[in-house]
Amino acid sequence: MAKKILVVDDSASLREVVSIALRTAGYDVSEAVDGKDALSKLGGGKINLVICDVNMPVMDGITFVREVKKRAEYRFLPVIMLTTESRESRKEEGQRAGAKAWVVKPFRPDQILNAVSKLIAA
């Protein structure tokens, strides 16, 4: 059974690029437009990994990670931050919130696939 990945970004084109790369690699992908939408899509279901932007309206990525980690069933859910943010202070804030990896845009699809494969066995 394919591993399920949730892609969270307010940019439809970015979600599409990431989703195509993941689906081509054999993952089951769902998408959310911001942190609040992503929380509603988790809903207790089985998700193996989340790829999330930092800067989004409604609920930003770091707030989303903090909220996810409060839920017992998702406490160990790996989260990759995919963002234009390259400041060390933001990376540290993301790590403290519970993010496991930080990929800076622009990126190559193989960078995402490498990060994913390190965090979940396909």
GROMACS .gro file of N, CA, C and O in nm:
model
  488
    1MET      N    1   0.084  -0.119   0.000
    1MET     CA    2   0.000   0.000   0.000
    1MET      C    3   0.089   0.125   0.000
    1MET      O    4   0.186   0.133   0.073
    2ALA      N    5   0.053   0.221  -0.083
    2ALA     CA    6   0.133   0.343  -0.097
    2ALA      C    7   0.130   0.427   0.030
    2ALA      O    8   0.027   0.437   0.096
    3LYS      N    9   0.243   0.487   0.061
    3LYS     CA   10   0.251   0.580   0.174
    3LYS      C   11   0.175   0.707   0.138
    3LYS      O   12   0.180   0.754   0.025
    4LYS      N   13   0.106   0.763   0.237
    4LYS     CA   14   0.022   0.881   0.213
    4LYS      C   15   0.093   1.008   0.261
    4LYS      O   16   0.141   1.014   0.374
    5ILE      N   17   0.100   1.107   0.171
    5ILE     CA   18   0.167   1.233   0.200
    5ILE      C   19   0.069   1.348   0.180
    5ILE      O   20  -0.002   1.352   0.079
    6LEU      N   21   0.068   1.440   0.275
    6LEU     CA   22  -0.015   1.559   0.264
    6LEU      C   23   0.074   1.677   0.227
    6LEU      O   24   0.173   1.704   0.295
    7VAL      N   25   0.040   1.745   0.116
    7VAL     CA   26   0.116   1.862   0.069
    7VAL      C   27   0.035   1.987   0.103
    7VAL      O   28  -0.080   2.000   0.061
    8VAL      N   29   0.096   2.078   0.181
    8VAL     CA   30   0.027   2.198   0.228
    8VAL      C   31   0.099   2.321   0.177
    8VAL      O   32   0.212   2.349   0.216
    9ASP      N   33   0.033   2.397   0.089
    9ASP     CA   34   0.092   2.520   0.035
    9ASP      C   35  -0.021   2.604  -0.023
    9ASP      O   36  -0.115   2.549  -0.082
   10ASP      N   37  -0.012   2.736  -0.007
   10ASP     CA   38  -0.116   2.823  -0.062
   10ASP      C   39  -0.100   2.843  -0.213
   10ASP      O   40  -0.190   2.897  -0.277
   11SER      N   41   0.008   2.797  -0.271
   11SER     CA   42   0.030   2.808  -0.416
   11SER      C   43  -0.015   2.679  -0.485
   11SER      O   44   0.045   2.572  -0.465
   12ALA      N   45  -0.120   2.690  -0.568
   12ALA     CA   46  -0.172   2.572  -0.638
   12ALA      C   47  -0.066   2.513  -0.731
   12ALA      O   48  -0.053   2.391  -0.741
   13SER      N   49   0.013   2.599  -0.798
   13SER     CA   50   0.114   2.548  -0.891
   13SER      C   51   0.224   2.472  -0.817
   13SER      O   52   0.271   2.368  -0.863
   14LEU      N   53   0.263   2.520  -0.699
   14LEU     CA   54   0.365   2.450  -0.622
   14LEU      C   55   0.311   2.315  -0.573
   14LEU      O   56   0.379   2.214  -0.580
   15ARG      N   57   0.187   2.314  -0.522
   15ARG     CA   58   0.126   2.188  -0.479
   15ARG      C   59   0.126   2.088  -0.594
   15ARG      O   60   0.155   1.971  -0.575
   16GLU      N   61   0.094   2.137  -0.713
   16GLU     CA   62   0.088   2.049  -0.830
   16GLU      C   63   0.225   1.990  -0.863
   16GLU      O   64   0.238   1.870  -0.886
   17VAL      N   65   0.329   2.073  -0.865
   17VAL     CA   66   0.465   2.026  -0.896
   17VAL      C   67   0.509   1.919  -0.796
   17VAL      O   68   0.559   1.813  -0.833
   18VAL      N   69   0.489   1.947  -0.667
   18VAL     CA   70   0.529   1.852  -0.562
   18VAL      C   71   0.446   1.724  -0.572
   18VAL      O   72   0.500   1.613  -0.565
   19SER      N   73   0.315   1.739  -0.592
   19SER     CA   74   0.227   1.623  -0.600
   19SER      C   75   0.262   1.532  -0.717
   19SER      O   76   0.263   1.410  -0.703
   20ILE      N   77   0.291   1.591  -0.832
   20ILE     CA   78   0.328   1.511  -0.950
   20ILE      C   79   0.455   1.432  -0.922
   20ILE      O   80   0.462   1.312  -0.951
   21ALA      N   81   0.555   1.497  -0.864
   21ALA     CA   82   0.681   1.428  -0.832
   21ALA      C   83   0.656   1.311  -0.737
   21ALA      O   84   0.709   1.201  -0.755
   22LEU      N   85   0.573   1.335  -0.634
   22LEU     CA   86   0.546   1.231  -0.536
   22LEU      C   87   0.464   1.116  -0.595
   22LEU      O   88   0.494   0.999  -0.570
   23ARG      N   89   0.361   1.150  -0.672
   23ARG     CA   90   0.277   1.044  -0.734
   23ARG      C   91   0.360   0.960  -0.831
   23ARG      O   92   0.346   0.838  -0.836
   24THR      N   93   0.448   1.025  -0.907
   24THR     CA   94   0.534   0.954  -1.001
   24THR      C   95   0.624   0.855  -0.926
   24THR      O   96   0.655   0.748  -0.976
   25ALA      N   97   0.662   0.892  -0.804
   25ALA     CA   98   0.747   0.805  -0.721
   25ALA      C   99   0.665   0.699  -0.646
   25ALA      O  100   0.720   0.621  -0.568
   26GLY      N  101   0.532   0.700  -0.666
   26GLY     CA  102   0.449   0.595  -0.608
   26GLY      C  103   0.378   0.628  -0.477
   26GLY      O  104   0.320   0.541  -0.413
   27TYR      N  105   0.380   0.755  -0.438
   27TYR     CA  106   0.312   0.795  -0.314
   27TYR      C  107   0.167   0.833  -0.342
   27TYR      O  108   0.133   0.879  -0.450
   28ASP      N  109   0.083   0.818  -0.241
   28ASP     CA  110  -0.056   0.863  -0.243
   28ASP      C  111  -0.054   1.005  -0.186
   28ASP      O  112  -0.004   1.026  -0.074
   29VAL      N  113  -0.106   1.103  -0.260
   29VAL     CA  114  -0.092   1.243  -0.220
   29VAL      C  115  -0.228   1.310  -0.203
   29VAL      O  116  -0.317   1.293  -0.285
   30SER      N  117  -0.242   1.387  -0.094
   30SER     CA  118  -0.355   1.477  -0.081
   30SER      C  119  -0.299   1.617  -0.058
   30SER      O  120  -0.182   1.633  -0.024
   31GLU      N  121  -0.385   1.718  -0.080
   31GLU     CA  122  -0.338   1.856  -0.076
   31GLU      C  123  -0.426   1.940   0.015
   31GLU      O  124  -0.544   1.911   0.033
   32ALA      N  125  -0.364   2.045   0.072
   32ALA     CA  126  -0.436   2.143   0.153
   32ALA      C  127  -0.381   2.282   0.121
   32ALA      O  128  -0.264   2.295   0.085
   33VAL      N  129  -0.465   2.384   0.134
   33VAL     CA  130  -0.427   2.520   0.094
   33VAL      C  131  -0.363   2.602   0.205
   33VAL      O  132  -0.301   2.705   0.178
   34ASP      N  133  -0.379   2.559   0.331
   34ASP     CA  134  -0.315   2.628   0.443
   34ASP      C  135  -0.319   2.535   0.564
   34ASP      O  136  -0.373   2.424   0.557
   35GLY      N  137  -0.262   2.582   0.676
   35GLY     CA  138  -0.253   2.498   0.794
   35GLY      C  139  -0.388   2.454   0.848
   35GLY      O  140  -0.407   2.339   0.889
   36LYS      N  141  -0.486   2.544   0.847
   36LYS     CA  142  -0.619   2.511   0.899
   36LYS      C  143  -0.684   2.403   0.811
   36LYS      O  144  -0.742   2.307   0.862
   37ASP      N  145  -0.675   2.420   0.681
   37ASP     CA  146  -0.728   2.320   0.587
   37ASP      C  147  -0.658   2.186   0.608
   37ASP      O  148  -0.722   2.080   0.609
   38ALA      N  149  -0.526   2.189   0.630
   38ALA     CA  150  -0.449   2.067   0.651
   38ALA      C  151  -0.494   1.995   0.778
   38ALA      O  152  -0.509   1.872   0.778
   39LEU      N  153  -0.516   2.069   0.886
   39LEU     CA  154  -0.563   2.007   1.011
   39LEU      C  155  -0.696   1.937   0.988
   39LEU      O  156  -0.717   1.826   1.037
   40SER      N  157  -0.785   1.999   0.912
   40SER     CA  158  -0.915   1.938   0.887
   40SER      C  159  -0.900   1.812   0.802
   40SER      O  160  -0.978   1.718   0.815
   41LYS      N  161  -0.799   1.807   0.715
   41LYS     CA  162  -0.779   1.691   0.630
   41LYS      C  163  -0.708   1.576   0.702
   41LYS      O  164  -0.715   1.462   0.658
   42LEU      N  165  -0.640   1.606   0.812
   42LEU     CA  166  -0.578   1.499   0.890
   42LEU      C  167  -0.687   1.413   0.951
   42LEU      O  168  -0.691   1.293   0.931
   43GLY      N  169  -0.774   1.476   1.029
   43GLY     CA  170  -0.893   1.412   1.083
   43GLY      C  171  -0.876   1.271   1.137
   43GLY      O  172  -0.966   1.189   1.122
   44GLY      N  173  -0.764   1.239   1.198
   44GLY     CA  174  -0.746   1.106   1.256
   44GLY      C  175  -0.704   1.000   1.156
   44GLY      O  176  -0.676   0.887   1.194
   45GLY      N  177  -0.702   1.033   1.027
   45GLY     CA  178  -0.665   0.936   0.924
   45GLY      C  179  -0.516   0.909   0.920
   45GLY      O  180  -0.437   0.980   0.981
   46LYS      N  181  -0.479   0.805   0.847
   46LYS     CA  182  -0.338   0.766   0.838
   46LYS      C  183  -0.266   0.853   0.736
   46LYS      O  184  -0.297   0.851   0.618
   47ILE      N  185  -0.172   0.931   0.785
   47ILE     CA  186  -0.083   1.011   0.701
   47ILE      C  187   0.059   0.971   0.742
   47ILE      O  188   0.088   0.961   0.860
   48ASN      N  189   0.146   0.948   0.645
   48ASN     CA  190   0.282   0.907   0.675
   48ASN      C  191   0.380   1.024   0.684
   48ASN      O  192   0.484   1.012   0.749
   49LEU      N  193   0.347   1.137   0.616
   49LEU     CA  194   0.439   1.250   0.612
   49LEU      C  195   0.364   1.373   0.563
   49LEU      O  196   0.268   1.360   0.486
   50VAL      N  197   0.409   1.491   0.606
   50VAL     CA  198   0.353   1.618   0.558
   50VAL      C  199   0.466   1.701   0.500
   50VAL      O  200   0.575   1.708   0.557
   51ILE      N  201   0.439   1.764   0.385
   51ILE     CA  202   0.529   1.864   0.326
   51ILE      C  203   0.453   1.995   0.334
   51ILE      O  204   0.342   2.005   0.282
   52CYS      N  205   0.512   2.095   0.402
   52CYS     CA  206   0.436   2.215   0.435
   52CYS      C  207   0.516   2.343   0.412
   52CYS      O  208   0.632   2.351   0.449
   53ASP      N  209   0.449   2.442   0.353
   53ASP     CA  210   0.506   2.576   0.337
   53ASP      C  211   0.509   2.644   0.475
   53ASP      O  212   0.437   2.603   0.566
   54VAL      N  213   0.590   2.747   0.490
   54VAL     CA  214   0.592   2.823   0.615
   54VAL      C  215   0.496   2.940   0.607
   54VAL      O  216   0.409   2.958   0.692
   55ASN      N  217   0.509   3.022   0.504
   55ASN     CA  218   0.429   3.144   0.493
   55ASN      C  219   0.300   3.119   0.416
   55ASN      O  220   0.302   3.104   0.294
   56MET      N  221   0.188   3.112   0.490
   56MET     CA  222   0.056   3.091   0.431
   56MET      C  223  -0.046   3.174   0.506
   56MET      O  224  -0.028   3.201   0.624
   57PRO      N  225  -0.156   3.212   0.439
   57PRO     CA  226  -0.263   3.283   0.510
   57PRO      C  227  -0.339   3.186   0.601
   57PRO      O  228  -0.318   3.065   0.594
   58VAL      N  229  -0.425   3.237   0.684
   58VAL     CA  230  -0.512   3.163   0.777
   58VAL      C  231  -0.431   3.097   0.889
   58VAL      O  232  -0.445   3.131   1.004
   59MET      N  233  -0.346   2.999   0.855
   59MET     CA  234  -0.257   2.937   0.955
   59MET      C  235  -0.125   2.906   0.888
   59MET      O  236  -0.121   2.831   0.790
   60ASP      N  237  -0.016   2.965   0.940
   60ASP     CA  238   0.116   2.943   0.879
   60ASP      C  239   0.167   2.802   0.913
   60ASP      O  240   0.112   2.734   0.999
   61GLY      N  241   0.272   2.762   0.845
   61GLY     CA  242   0.325   2.626   0.858
   61GLY      C  243   0.379   2.592   0.995
   61GLY      O  244   0.360   2.481   1.044
   62ILE      N  245   0.445   2.686   1.060
   62ILE     CA  246   0.503   2.656   1.192
   62ILE      C  247   0.392   2.639   1.296
   62ILE      O  248   0.396   2.547   1.378
   63THR      N  249   0.289   2.723   1.289
   63THR     CA  250   0.173   2.706   1.377
   63THR      C  251   0.107   2.572   1.350
   63THR      O  252   0.069   2.500   1.443
   64PHE      N  253   0.094   2.536   1.222
   64PHE     CA  254   0.036   2.406   1.186
   64PHE      C  255   0.115   2.291   1.250
   64PHE      O  256   0.057   2.199   1.309
   65VAL      N  257   0.248   2.295   1.240
   65VAL     CA  258   0.331   2.188   1.297
   65VAL      C  259   0.308   2.179   1.448
   65VAL      O  260   0.292   2.069   1.502
   66ARG      N  261   0.305   2.294   1.514
   66ARG     CA  262   0.280   2.294   1.660
   66ARG      C  263   0.146   2.228   1.692
   66ARG      O  264   0.135   2.151   1.787
   67GLU      N  265   0.042   2.261   1.614
   67GLU     CA  266  -0.091   2.205   1.637
   67GLU      C  267  -0.092   2.054   1.613
   67GLU      O  268  -0.153   1.978   1.689
   68VAL      N  269  -0.026   2.009   1.508
   68VAL     CA  270  -0.019   1.866   1.477
   68VAL      C  271   0.048   1.790   1.590
   68VAL      O  272   0.001   1.684   1.632
   69LYS      N  273   0.157   1.844   1.640
   69LYS     CA  274   0.236   1.775   1.743
   69LYS      C  275   0.162   1.766   1.878
   69LYS      O  276   0.197   1.685   1.962
   70LYS      N  277   0.058   1.849   1.896
   70LYS     CA  278  -0.024   1.841   2.018
   70LYS      C  279  -0.115   1.719   2.017
   70LYS      O  280  -0.165   1.679   2.120
   71ARG      N  281  -0.138   1.663   1.898
   71ARG     CA  282  -0.230   1.550   1.885
   71ARG      C  283  -0.152   1.419   1.898
   71ARG      O  284  -0.059   1.394   1.824
   72ALA      N  285  -0.196   1.337   1.992
   72ALA     CA  286  -0.123   1.214   2.024
   72ALA      C  287  -0.099   1.127   1.901
   72ALA      O  288   0.010   1.075   1.881
   73GLU      N  289  -0.201   1.114   1.814
   73GLU     CA  290  -0.187   1.024   1.699
   73GLU      C  291  -0.089   1.076   1.593
   73GLU      O  292  -0.045   1.001   1.506
   74TYR      N  293  -0.055   1.205   1.601
   74TYR     CA  294   0.037   1.264   1.503
   74TYR      C  295   0.167   1.315   1.565
   74TYR      O  296   0.245   1.383   1.499
   75ARG      N  297   0.190   1.284   1.691
   75ARG     CA  298   0.308   1.338   1.761
   75ARG      C  299   0.439   1.303   1.688
   75ARG      O  300   0.532   1.381   1.688
   76PHE      N  301   0.444   1.185   1.625
   76PHE     CA  302   0.567   1.142   1.558
   76PHE      C  303   0.559   1.156   1.405
   76PHE      O  304   0.645   1.106   1.334
   77LEU      N  305   0.458   1.225   1.356
   77LEU     CA  306   0.442   1.245   1.212
   77LEU      C  307   0.555   1.334   1.159
   77LEU      O  308   0.573   1.446   1.206
   78PRO      N  309   0.635   1.284   1.063
   78PRO     CA  310   0.743   1.368   1.009
   78PRO      C  311   0.688   1.481   0.921
   78PRO      O  312   0.597   1.459   0.841
   79VAL      N  313   0.745   1.600   0.937
   79VAL     CA  314   0.704   1.716   0.859
   79VAL      C  315   0.828   1.777   0.793
   79VAL      O  316   0.928   1.802   0.859
   80ILE      N  317   0.818   1.798   0.662
   80ILE     CA  318   0.922   1.866   0.585
   80ILE      C  319   0.870   2.007   0.555
   80ILE      O  320   0.762   2.021   0.499
   81MET      N  321   0.946   2.108   0.593
   81MET     CA  322   0.909   2.245   0.559
   81MET      C  323   0.969   2.277   0.422
   81MET      O  324   1.089   2.259   0.401
   82LEU      N  325   0.884   2.322   0.329
   82LEU     CA  326   0.927   2.360   0.195
   82LEU      C  327   0.894   2.507   0.180
   82LEU      O  328   0.778   2.546   0.174
   83THR      N  329   0.997   2.592   0.177
   83THR     CA  330   0.974   2.736   0.195
   83THR      C  331   1.079   2.824   0.129
   83THR      O  332   1.188   2.777   0.097
   84THR      N  333   1.045   2.949   0.113
   84THR     CA  334   1.144   3.048   0.066
   84THR      C  335   1.226   3.098   0.184
   84THR      O  336   1.326   3.167   0.165
   85GLU      N  337   1.185   3.066   0.306
   85GLU     CA  338   1.255   3.111   0.428
   85GLU      C  339   1.389   3.039   0.441
   85GLU      O  340   1.393   2.917   0.454
   86SER      N  341   1.498   3.116   0.441
   86SER     CA  342   1.628   3.052   0.459
   86SER      C  343   1.699   3.102   0.584
   86SER      O  344   1.810   3.057   0.614
   87ARG      N  345   1.635   3.192   0.660
   87ARG     CA  346   1.698   3.244   0.782
   87ARG      C  347   1.712   3.133   0.886
   87ARG      O  348   1.620   3.056   0.908
   88GLU      N  349   1.827   3.129   0.951
   88GLU     CA  350   1.854   3.029   1.055
   88GLU      C  351   1.750   3.035   1.165
   88GLU      O  352   1.707   2.933   1.215
   89SER      N  353   1.709   3.157   1.204
   89SER     CA  354   1.612   3.172   1.314
   89SER      C  355   1.480   3.104   1.281
   89SER      O  356   1.417   3.043   1.367
   90ARG      N  357   1.437   3.111   1.155
   90ARG     CA  358   1.312   3.046   1.114
   90ARG      C  359   1.330   2.894   1.113
   90ARG      O  360   1.240   2.820   1.153
   91LYS      N  361   1.446   2.848   1.065
   91LYS     CA  362   1.473   2.704   1.066
   91LYS      C  363   1.468   2.650   1.208
   91LYS      O  364   1.409   2.546   1.234
   92GLU      N  365   1.532   2.723   1.300
   92GLU     CA  366   1.533   2.680   1.440
   92GLU      C  367   1.393   2.679   1.498
   92GLU      O  368   1.356   2.588   1.571
   93GLU      N  369   1.314   2.780   1.464
   93GLU     CA  370   1.175   2.785   1.510
   93GLU      C  371   1.097   2.665   1.457
   93GLU      O  372   1.021   2.602   1.530
   94GLY      N  373   1.120   2.631   1.330
   94GLY     CA  374   1.056   2.514   1.271
   94GLY      C  375   1.097   2.385   1.339
   94GLY      O  376   1.014   2.297   1.367
   95GLN      N  377   1.226   2.371   1.368
   95GLN     CA  378   1.274   2.251   1.437
   95GLN      C  379   1.216   2.240   1.577
   95GLN      O  380   1.176   2.132   1.619
   96ARG      N  381   1.211   2.352   1.647
   96ARG     CA  382   1.151   2.351   1.782
   96ARG      C  383   1.004   2.311   1.776
   96ARG      O  384   0.954   2.243   1.866
   97ALA      N  385   0.935   2.353   1.671
   97ALA     CA  386   0.794   2.317   1.655
   97ALA      C  387   0.777   2.169   1.625
   97ALA      O  388   0.674   2.110   1.653
   98GLY      N  389   0.881   2.108   1.564
   98GLY     CA  390   0.875   1.965   1.534
   98GLY      C  391   0.904   1.927   1.390
   98GLY      O  392   0.893   1.810   1.354
   99ALA      N  393   0.942   2.024   1.305
   99ALA     CA  394   0.976   1.991   1.167
   99ALA      C  395   1.104   1.908   1.162
   99ALA      O  396   1.198   1.934   1.237
  100LYS      N  397   1.107   1.807   1.074
  100LYS     CA  398   1.222   1.718   1.064
  100LYS      C  399   1.319   1.757   0.955
  100LYS      O  400   1.434   1.716   0.956
  101ALA      N  401   1.273   1.835   0.856
  101ALA     CA  402   1.361   1.874   0.745
  101ALA      C  403   1.316   2.012   0.695
  101ALA      O  404   1.202   2.052   0.714
  102TRP      N  405   1.409   2.080   0.627
  102TRP     CA  406   1.386   2.217   0.579
  102TRP      C  407   1.442   2.225   0.438
  102TRP      O  408   1.562   2.212   0.419
  103VAL      N  409   1.354   2.242   0.338
  103VAL     CA  410   1.396   2.252   0.198
  103VAL      C  411   1.360   2.391   0.149
  103VAL      O  412   1.245   2.435   0.162
  104VAL      N  413   1.459   2.462   0.095
  104VAL     CA  414   1.437   2.600   0.050
  104VAL      C  415   1.400   2.603  -0.098
  104VAL      O  416   1.462   2.536  -0.180
  105LYS      N  417   1.295   2.682  -0.129
  105LYS     CA  418   1.254   2.704  -0.269
  105LYS      C  419   1.350   2.805  -0.330
  105LYS      O  420   1.393   2.895  -0.259
  106PRO      N  421   1.380   2.800  -0.459
  106PRO     CA  422   1.337   2.695  -0.551
  106PRO      C  423   1.410   2.563  -0.522
  106PRO      O  424   1.521   2.563  -0.469
  107PHE      N  425   1.347   2.455  -0.558
  107PHE     CA  426   1.401   2.323  -0.528
  107PHE      C  427   1.389   2.235  -0.652
  107PHE      O  428   1.316   2.267  -0.745
  108ARG      N  429   1.460   2.124  -0.650
  108ARG     CA  430   1.446   2.023  -0.755
  108ARG      C  431   1.361   1.910  -0.699
  108ARG      O  432   1.374   1.876  -0.580
  109PRO      N  433   1.275   1.850  -0.780
  109PRO     CA  434   1.191   1.741  -0.730
  109PRO      C  435   1.271   1.631  -0.659
  109PRO      O  436   1.225   1.577  -0.559
  110ASP      N  437   1.394   1.602  -0.707
  110ASP     CA  438   1.471   1.496  -0.642
  110ASP      C  439   1.512   1.535  -0.499
  110ASP      O  440   1.529   1.447  -0.414
  111GLN      N  441   1.522   1.666  -0.470
  111GLN     CA  442   1.552   1.708  -0.332
  111GLN      C  443   1.439   1.667  -0.239
  111GLN      O  444   1.463   1.618  -0.129
  112ILE      N  445   1.316   1.689  -0.285
  112ILE     CA  446   1.199   1.652  -0.205
  112ILE      C  447   1.193   1.500  -0.190
  112ILE      O  448   1.172   1.448  -0.080
  113LEU      N  449   1.210   1.428  -0.300
  113LEU     CA  450   1.203   1.282  -0.294
  113LEU      C  451   1.311   1.224  -0.203
  113LEU      O  452   1.285   1.129  -0.129
  114ASN      N  453   1.430   1.281  -0.204
  114ASN     CA  454   1.537   1.234  -0.114
  114ASN      C  455   1.499   1.258   0.032
  114ASN      O  456   1.519   1.172   0.117
  115ALA      N  457   1.447   1.377   0.061
  115ALA     CA  458   1.405   1.409   0.199
  115ALA      C  459   1.294   1.315   0.244
  115ALA      O  460   1.296   1.263   0.356
  116VAL      N  461   1.197   1.291   0.156
  116VAL     CA  462   1.086   1.201   0.189
  116VAL      C  463   1.137   1.060   0.216
  116VAL      O  464   1.101   0.999   0.316
  117SER      N  465   1.224   1.010   0.129
  117SER     CA  466   1.270   0.872   0.145
  117SER      C  467   1.354   0.854   0.272
  117SER      O  468   1.357   0.745   0.330
  118LYS      N  469   1.418   0.961   0.319
  118LYS     CA  470   1.494   0.952   0.443
  118LYS      C  471   1.402   0.945   0.565
  118LYS      O  472   1.438   0.889   0.667
  119LEU      N  473   1.283   1.004   0.553
  119LEU     CA  474   1.191   1.012   0.667
  119LEU      C  475   1.087   0.901   0.670
  119LEU      O  476   1.036   0.868   0.777
  120ILE      N  477   1.054   0.845   0.554
  120ILE     CA  478   0.963   0.729   0.553
  120ILE      C  479   1.013   0.629   0.451
  120ILE      O  480   1.054   0.665   0.342
  121ALA      N  481   1.009   0.504   0.487
  121ALA     CA  482   1.047   0.398   0.393
  121ALA      C  483   0.934   0.378   0.294
  121ALA      O  484   0.820   0.360   0.334
  122ALA      N  485   0.965   0.388   0.166
  122ALA     CA  486   0.860   0.379   0.063
  122ALA      C  487   0.797   0.241   0.058
  122ALA      O  488   0.856   0.142   0.094
   0.00000   0.00000   0.00000
